[in-house]
PDB file of C-alpha atoms and ligand atoms in Angstrom:
ATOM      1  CA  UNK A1291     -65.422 -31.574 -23.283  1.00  0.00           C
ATOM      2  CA  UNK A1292     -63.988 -29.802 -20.391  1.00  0.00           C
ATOM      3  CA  UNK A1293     -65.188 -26.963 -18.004  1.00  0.00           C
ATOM      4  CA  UNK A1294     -63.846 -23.127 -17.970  1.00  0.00           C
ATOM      5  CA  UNK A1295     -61.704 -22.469 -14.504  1.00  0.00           C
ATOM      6  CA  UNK A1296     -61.545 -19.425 -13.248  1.00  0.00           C
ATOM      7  CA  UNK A1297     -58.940 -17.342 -14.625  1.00  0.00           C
ATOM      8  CA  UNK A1298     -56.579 -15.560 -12.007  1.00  0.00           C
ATOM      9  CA  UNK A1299     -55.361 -11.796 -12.752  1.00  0.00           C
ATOM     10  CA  UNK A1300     -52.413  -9.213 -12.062  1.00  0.00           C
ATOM     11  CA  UNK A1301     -52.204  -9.125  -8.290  1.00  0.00           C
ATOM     12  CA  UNK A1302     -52.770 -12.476  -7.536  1.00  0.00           C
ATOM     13  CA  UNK A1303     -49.355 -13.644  -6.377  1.00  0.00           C
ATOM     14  CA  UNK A1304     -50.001 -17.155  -8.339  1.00  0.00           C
ATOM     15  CA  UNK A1305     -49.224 -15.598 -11.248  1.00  0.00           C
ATOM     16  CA  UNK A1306     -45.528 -14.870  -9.983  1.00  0.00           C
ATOM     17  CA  UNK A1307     -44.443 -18.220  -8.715  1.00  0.00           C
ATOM     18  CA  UNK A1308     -42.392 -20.483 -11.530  1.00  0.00           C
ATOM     19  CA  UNK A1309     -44.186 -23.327 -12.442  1.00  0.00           C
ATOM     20  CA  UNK A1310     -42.442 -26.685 -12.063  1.00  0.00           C
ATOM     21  CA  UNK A1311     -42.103 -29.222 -14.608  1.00  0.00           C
ATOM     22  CA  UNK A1312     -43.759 -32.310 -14.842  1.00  0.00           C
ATOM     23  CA  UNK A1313     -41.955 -35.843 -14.516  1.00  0.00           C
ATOM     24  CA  UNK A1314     -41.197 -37.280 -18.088  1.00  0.00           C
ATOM     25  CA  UNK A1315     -40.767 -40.579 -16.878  1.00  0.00           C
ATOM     26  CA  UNK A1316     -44.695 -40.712 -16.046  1.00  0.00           C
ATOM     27  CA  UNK A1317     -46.983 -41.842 -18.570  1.00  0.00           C
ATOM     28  CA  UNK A1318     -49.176 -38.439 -19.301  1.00  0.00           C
ATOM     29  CA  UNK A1319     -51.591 -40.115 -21.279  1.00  0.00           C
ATOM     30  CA  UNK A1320     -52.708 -42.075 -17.945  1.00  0.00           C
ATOM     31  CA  UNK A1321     -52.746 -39.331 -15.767  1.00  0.00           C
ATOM     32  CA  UNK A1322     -56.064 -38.404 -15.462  1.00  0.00           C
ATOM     33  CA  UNK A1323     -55.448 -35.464 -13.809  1.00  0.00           C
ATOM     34  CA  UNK A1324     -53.184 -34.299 -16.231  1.00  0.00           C
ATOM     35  CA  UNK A1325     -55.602 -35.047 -19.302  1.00  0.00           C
ATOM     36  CA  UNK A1326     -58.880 -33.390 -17.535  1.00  0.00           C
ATOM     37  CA  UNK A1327     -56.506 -30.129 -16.633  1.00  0.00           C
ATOM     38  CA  UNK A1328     -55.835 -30.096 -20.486  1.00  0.00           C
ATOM     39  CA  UNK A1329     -59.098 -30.506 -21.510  1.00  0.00           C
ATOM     40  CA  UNK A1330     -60.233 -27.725 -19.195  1.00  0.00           C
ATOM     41  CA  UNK A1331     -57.414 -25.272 -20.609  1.00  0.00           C
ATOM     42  CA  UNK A1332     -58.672 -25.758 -24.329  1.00  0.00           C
ATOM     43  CA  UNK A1333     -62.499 -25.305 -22.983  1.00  0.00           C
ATOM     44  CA  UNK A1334     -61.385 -22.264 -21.058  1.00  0.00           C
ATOM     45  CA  UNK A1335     -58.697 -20.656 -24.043  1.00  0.00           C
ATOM     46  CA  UNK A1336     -61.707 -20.902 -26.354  1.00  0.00           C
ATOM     47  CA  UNK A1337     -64.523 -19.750 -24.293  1.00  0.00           C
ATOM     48  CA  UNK A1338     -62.358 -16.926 -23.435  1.00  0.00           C
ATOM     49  CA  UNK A1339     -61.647 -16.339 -27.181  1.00  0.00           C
ATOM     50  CA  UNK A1340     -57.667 -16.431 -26.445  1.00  0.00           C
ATOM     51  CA  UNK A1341     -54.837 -18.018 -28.431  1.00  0.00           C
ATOM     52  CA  UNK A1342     -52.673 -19.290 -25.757  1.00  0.00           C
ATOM     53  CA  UNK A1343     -53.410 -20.268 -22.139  1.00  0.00           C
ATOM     54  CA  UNK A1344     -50.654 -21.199 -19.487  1.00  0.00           C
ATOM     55  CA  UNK A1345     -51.480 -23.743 -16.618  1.00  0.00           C
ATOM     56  CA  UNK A1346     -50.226 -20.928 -13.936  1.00  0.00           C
ATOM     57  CA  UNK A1347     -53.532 -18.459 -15.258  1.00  0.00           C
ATOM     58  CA  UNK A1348     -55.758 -21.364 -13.858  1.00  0.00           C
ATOM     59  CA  UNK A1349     -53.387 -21.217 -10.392  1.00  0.00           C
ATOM     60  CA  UNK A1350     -51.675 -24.653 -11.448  1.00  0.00           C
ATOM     61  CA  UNK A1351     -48.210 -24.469 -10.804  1.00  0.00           C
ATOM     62  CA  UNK A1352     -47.007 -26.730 -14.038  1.00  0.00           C
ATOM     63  CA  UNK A1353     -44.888 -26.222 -16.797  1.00  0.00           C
ATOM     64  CA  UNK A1354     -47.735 -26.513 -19.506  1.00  0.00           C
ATOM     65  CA  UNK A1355     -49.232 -24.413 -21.945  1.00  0.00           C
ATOM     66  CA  UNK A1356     -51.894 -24.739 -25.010  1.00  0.00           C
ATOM     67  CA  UNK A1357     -50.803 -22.287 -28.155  1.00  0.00           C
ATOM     68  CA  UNK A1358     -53.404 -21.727 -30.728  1.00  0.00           C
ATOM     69  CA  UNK A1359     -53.511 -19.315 -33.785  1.00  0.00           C
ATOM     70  CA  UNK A1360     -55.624 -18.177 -36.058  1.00  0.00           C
ATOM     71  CA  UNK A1361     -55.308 -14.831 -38.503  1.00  0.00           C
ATOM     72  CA  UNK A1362     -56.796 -12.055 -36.738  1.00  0.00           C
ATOM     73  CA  UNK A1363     -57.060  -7.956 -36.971  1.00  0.00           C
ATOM     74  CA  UNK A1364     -53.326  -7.384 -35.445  1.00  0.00           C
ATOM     75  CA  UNK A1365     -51.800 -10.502 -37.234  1.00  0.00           C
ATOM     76  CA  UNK A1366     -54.057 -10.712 -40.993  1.00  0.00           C
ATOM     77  CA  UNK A1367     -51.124 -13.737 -42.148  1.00  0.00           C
ATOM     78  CA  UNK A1368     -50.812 -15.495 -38.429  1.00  0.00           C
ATOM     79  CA  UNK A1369     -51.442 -19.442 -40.051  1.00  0.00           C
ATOM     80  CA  UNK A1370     -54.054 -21.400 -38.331  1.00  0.00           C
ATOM     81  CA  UNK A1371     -52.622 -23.797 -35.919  1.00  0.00           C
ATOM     82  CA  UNK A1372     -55.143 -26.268 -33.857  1.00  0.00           C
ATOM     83  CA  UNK A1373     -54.795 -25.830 -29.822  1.00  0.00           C
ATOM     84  CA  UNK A1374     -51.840 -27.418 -29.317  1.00  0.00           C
ATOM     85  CA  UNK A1375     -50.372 -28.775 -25.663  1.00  0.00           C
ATOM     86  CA  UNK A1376     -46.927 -28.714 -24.598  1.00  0.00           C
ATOM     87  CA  UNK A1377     -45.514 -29.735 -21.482  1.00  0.00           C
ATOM     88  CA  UNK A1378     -42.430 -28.663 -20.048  1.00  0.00           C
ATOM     89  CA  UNK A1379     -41.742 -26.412 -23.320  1.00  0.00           C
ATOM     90  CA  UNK A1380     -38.386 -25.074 -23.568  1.00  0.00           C
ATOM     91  CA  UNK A1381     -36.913 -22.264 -26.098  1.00  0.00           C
ATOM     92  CA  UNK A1382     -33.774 -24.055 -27.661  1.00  0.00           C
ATOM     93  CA  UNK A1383     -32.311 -21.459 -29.690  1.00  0.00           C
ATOM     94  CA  UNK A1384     -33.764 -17.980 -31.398  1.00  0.00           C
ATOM     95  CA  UNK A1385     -32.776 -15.629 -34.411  1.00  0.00           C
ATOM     96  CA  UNK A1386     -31.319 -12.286 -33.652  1.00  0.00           C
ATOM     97  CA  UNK A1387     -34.308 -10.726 -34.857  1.00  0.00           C
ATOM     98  CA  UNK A1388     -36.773  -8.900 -31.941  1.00  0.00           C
ATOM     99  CA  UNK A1389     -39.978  -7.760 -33.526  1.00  0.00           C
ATOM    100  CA  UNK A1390     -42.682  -5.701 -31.444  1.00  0.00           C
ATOM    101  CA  UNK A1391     -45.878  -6.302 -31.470  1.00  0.00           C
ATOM    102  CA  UNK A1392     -49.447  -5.559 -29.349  1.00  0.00           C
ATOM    103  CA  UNK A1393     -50.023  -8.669 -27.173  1.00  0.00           C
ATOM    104  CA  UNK A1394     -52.771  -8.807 -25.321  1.00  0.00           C
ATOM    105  CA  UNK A1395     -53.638 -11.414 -22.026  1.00  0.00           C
ATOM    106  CA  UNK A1396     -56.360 -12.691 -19.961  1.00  0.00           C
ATOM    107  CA  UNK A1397     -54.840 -12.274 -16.858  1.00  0.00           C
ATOM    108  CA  UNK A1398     -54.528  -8.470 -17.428  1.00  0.00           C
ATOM    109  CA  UNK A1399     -58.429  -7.910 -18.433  1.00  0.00           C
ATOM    110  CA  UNK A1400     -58.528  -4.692 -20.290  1.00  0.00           C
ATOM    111  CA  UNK A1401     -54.956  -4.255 -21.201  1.00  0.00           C
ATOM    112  CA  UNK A1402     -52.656  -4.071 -24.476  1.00  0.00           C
ATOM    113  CA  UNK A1403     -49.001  -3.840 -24.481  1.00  0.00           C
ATOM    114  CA  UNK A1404     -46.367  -3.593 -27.519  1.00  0.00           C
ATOM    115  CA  UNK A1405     -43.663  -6.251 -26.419  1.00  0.00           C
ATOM    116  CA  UNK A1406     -40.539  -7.029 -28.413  1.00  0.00           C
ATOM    117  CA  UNK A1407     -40.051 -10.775 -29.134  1.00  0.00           C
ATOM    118  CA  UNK A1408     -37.983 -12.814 -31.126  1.00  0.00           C
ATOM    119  CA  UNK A1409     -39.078 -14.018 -34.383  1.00  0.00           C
ATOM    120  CA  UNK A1410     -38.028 -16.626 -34.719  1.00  0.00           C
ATOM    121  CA  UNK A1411     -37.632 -19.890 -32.451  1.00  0.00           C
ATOM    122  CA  UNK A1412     -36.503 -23.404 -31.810  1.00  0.00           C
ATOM    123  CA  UNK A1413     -38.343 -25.450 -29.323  1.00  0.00           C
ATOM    124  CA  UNK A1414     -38.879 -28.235 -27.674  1.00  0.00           C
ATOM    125  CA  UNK A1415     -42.019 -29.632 -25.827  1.00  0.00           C
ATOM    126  CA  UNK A1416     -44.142 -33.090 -24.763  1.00  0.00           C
ATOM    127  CA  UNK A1417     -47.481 -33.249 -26.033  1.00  0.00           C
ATOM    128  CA  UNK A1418     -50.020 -34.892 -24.227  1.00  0.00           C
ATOM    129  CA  UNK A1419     -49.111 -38.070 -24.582  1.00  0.00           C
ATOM    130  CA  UNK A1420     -45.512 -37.562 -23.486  1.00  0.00           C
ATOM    131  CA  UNK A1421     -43.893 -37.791 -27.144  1.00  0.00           C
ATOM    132  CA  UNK A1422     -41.347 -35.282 -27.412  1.00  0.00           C
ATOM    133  CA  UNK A1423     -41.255 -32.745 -30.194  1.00  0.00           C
ATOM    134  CA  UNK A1424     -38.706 -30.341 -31.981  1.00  0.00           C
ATOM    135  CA  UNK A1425     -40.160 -27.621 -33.703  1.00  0.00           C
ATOM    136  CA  UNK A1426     -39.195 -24.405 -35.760  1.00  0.00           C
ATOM    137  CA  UNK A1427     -41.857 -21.384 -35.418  1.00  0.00           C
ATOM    138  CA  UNK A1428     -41.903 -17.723 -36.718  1.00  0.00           C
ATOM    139  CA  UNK A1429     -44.104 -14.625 -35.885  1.00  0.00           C
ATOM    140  CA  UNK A1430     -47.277 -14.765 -34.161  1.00  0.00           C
ATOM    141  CA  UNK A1431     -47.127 -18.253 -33.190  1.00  0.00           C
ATOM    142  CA  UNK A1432     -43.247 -17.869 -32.047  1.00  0.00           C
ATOM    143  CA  UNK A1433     -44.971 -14.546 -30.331  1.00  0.00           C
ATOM    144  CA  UNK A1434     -47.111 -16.874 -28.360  1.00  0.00           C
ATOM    145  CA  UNK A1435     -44.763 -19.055 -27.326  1.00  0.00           C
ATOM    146  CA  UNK A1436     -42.837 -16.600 -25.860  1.00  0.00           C
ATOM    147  CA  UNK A1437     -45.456 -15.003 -24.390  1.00  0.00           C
ATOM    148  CA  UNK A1438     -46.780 -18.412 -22.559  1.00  0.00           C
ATOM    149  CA  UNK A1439     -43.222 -19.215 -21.741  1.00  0.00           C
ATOM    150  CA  UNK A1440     -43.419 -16.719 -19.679  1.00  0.00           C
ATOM    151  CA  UNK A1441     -46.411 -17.510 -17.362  1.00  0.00           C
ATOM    152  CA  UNK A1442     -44.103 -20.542 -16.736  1.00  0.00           C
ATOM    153  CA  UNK A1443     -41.644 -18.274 -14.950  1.00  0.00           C
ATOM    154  CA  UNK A1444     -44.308 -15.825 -13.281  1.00  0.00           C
ATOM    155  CA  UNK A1445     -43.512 -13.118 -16.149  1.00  0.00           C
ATOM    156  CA  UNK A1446     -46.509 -11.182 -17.557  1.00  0.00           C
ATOM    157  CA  UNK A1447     -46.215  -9.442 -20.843  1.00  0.00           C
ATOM    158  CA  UNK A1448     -46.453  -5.968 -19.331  1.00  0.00           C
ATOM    159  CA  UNK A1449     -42.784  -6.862 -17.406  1.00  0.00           C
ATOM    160  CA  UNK A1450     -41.339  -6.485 -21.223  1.00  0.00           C
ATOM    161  CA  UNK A1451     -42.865  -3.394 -22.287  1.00  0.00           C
ATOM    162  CA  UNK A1452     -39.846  -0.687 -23.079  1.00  0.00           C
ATOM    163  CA  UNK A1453     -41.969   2.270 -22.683  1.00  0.00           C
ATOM    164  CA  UNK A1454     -44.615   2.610 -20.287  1.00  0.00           C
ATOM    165  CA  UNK A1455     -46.788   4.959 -23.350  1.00  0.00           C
ATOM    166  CA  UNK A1456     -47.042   1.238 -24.833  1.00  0.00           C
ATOM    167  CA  UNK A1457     -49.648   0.072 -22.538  1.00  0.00           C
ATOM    168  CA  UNK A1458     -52.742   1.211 -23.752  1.00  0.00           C
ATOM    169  CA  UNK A1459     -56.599   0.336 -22.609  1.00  0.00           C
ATOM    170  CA  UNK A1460     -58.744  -2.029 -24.967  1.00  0.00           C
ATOM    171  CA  UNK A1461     -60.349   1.299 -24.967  1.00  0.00           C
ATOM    172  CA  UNK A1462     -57.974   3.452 -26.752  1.00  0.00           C
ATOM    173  CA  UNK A1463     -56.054   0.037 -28.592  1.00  0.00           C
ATOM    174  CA  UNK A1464     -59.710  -0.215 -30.560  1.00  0.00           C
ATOM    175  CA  UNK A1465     -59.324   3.557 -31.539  1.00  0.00           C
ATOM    176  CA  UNK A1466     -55.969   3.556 -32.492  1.00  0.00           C
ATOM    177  CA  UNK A1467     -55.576   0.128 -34.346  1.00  0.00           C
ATOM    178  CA  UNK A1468     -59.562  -1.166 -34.219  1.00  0.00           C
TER     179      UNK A1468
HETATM  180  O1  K3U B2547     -55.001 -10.771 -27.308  1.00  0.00           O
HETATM  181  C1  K3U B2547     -55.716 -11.689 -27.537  1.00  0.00           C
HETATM  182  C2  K3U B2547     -55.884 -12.182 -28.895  1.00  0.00           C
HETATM  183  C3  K3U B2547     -56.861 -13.097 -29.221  1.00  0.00           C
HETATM  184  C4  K3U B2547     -56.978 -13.524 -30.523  1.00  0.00           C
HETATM  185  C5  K3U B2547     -56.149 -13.035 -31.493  1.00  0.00           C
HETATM  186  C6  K3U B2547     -55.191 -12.098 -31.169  1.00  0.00           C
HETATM  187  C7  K3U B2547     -55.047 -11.669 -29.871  1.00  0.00           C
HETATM  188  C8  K3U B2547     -56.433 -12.360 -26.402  1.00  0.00           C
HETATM  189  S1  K3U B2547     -55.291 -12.633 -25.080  1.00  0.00           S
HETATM  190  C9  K3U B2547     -54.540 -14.075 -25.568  1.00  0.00           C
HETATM  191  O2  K3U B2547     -54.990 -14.773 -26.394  1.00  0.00           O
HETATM  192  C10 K3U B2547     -53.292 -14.473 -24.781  1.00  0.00           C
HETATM  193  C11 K3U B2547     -53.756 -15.589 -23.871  1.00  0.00           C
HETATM  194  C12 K3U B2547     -53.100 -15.674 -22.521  1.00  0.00           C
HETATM  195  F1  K3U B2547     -53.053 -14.550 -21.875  1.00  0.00           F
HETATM  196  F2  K3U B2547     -53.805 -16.513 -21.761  1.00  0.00           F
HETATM  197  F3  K3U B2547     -51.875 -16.143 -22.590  1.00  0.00           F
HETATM  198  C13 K3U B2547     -52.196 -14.969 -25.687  1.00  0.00           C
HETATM  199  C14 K3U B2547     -51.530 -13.964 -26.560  1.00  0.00           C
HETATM  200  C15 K3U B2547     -52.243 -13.017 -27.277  1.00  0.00           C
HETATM  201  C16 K3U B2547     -51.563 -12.117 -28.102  1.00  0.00           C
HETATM  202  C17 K3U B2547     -50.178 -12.190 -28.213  1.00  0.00           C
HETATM  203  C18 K3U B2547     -49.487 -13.134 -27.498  1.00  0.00           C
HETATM  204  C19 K3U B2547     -50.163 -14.033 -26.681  1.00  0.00           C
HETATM  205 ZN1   ZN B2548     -51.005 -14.149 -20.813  1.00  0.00          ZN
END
């Protein structure tokens, strides 16, 4: 459907700039430009095997993410949820709760960091075709969110580790937890 872009890692200064929304007044299901960038994210999320991917990783300085999840080895209950757009997502309100957990990202190849986040979330979004949504979501999805929130403001997920003995190597992650 789409093509993979290249993904752009730590050290490219890209990934540091804030992303800036997109106009809600246009209509998103016309722009082109908009839908093939969309299309390319989901091609290049899935050929990269990833659960989230934020516009920024693909230096494209727009408020938009896709979050996808499916259970895996770190999250066995994480509900399936089909690649999902949202444009100029915003975090509305979020339970006391802060729950760490091993995140890992494709702009920092070879990396995994345990990252506190909340649990639980209120958010809003527009989906592809500009319809606005309000949604509730807990754990791993609410742990993506968060995590492709932050691309939007040039945060990585290593910026939120407490204690620098919680970024491990894929290497020594596999032995540990694999
Ligand atoms: O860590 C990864 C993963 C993949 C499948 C299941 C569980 C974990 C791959 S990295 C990943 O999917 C990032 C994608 C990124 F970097 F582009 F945003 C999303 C993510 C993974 C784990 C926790 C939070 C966010
Ligand atoms: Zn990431």
């Amino acid at each position: 459907m789409g093509n993979v872009r290249p993904v752009i890692e730590l050290g490219d200064r890209r990934l540091r700039q804030r992303a800036q929304a997109m106009d809600p007044g246009m209509d998103l299901g016309a722009d082109l430009h908009l839908q093939r960038l969309i299309d390319d994210l989901l091609t290049t999320m899935t050929a990269k095997n990833g659960v989230g991917i934020a516009a920024p990783q693909v230096a494209v300085e727009q408020q938009l993410f896709i979050v996808a999840s499916r259970p895996n080895p770190r999250y066995p209950q994480a509900p399936t949820m089909e690649p999902t757009a949202m444009i100029n997502p915003h975090i509305l309100s979020h339970g006391d709760e802060l729950v760490r957990g091993w995140e890992g990202c494709l702009s920092v190849p070879g990396r995994r960091g345990l990252v506190p986040r909340y649990r639980e979330i209120e958010v809003t979004y527009l989906d592809r075709y500009g319809q606005v949504h309000q949604r509730y979501f807990q754990d791993f999805i609410a742990r993506i969110f968060q995590h492709e929130h932050d691309h939007l403001q040039g945060k990585v997920f290593l910026d939120r580790v407490e204690d620098p003995q919680d970024v491990l190597t894929e290497a020594d992650y596999q032995q540990r937890f694999g």
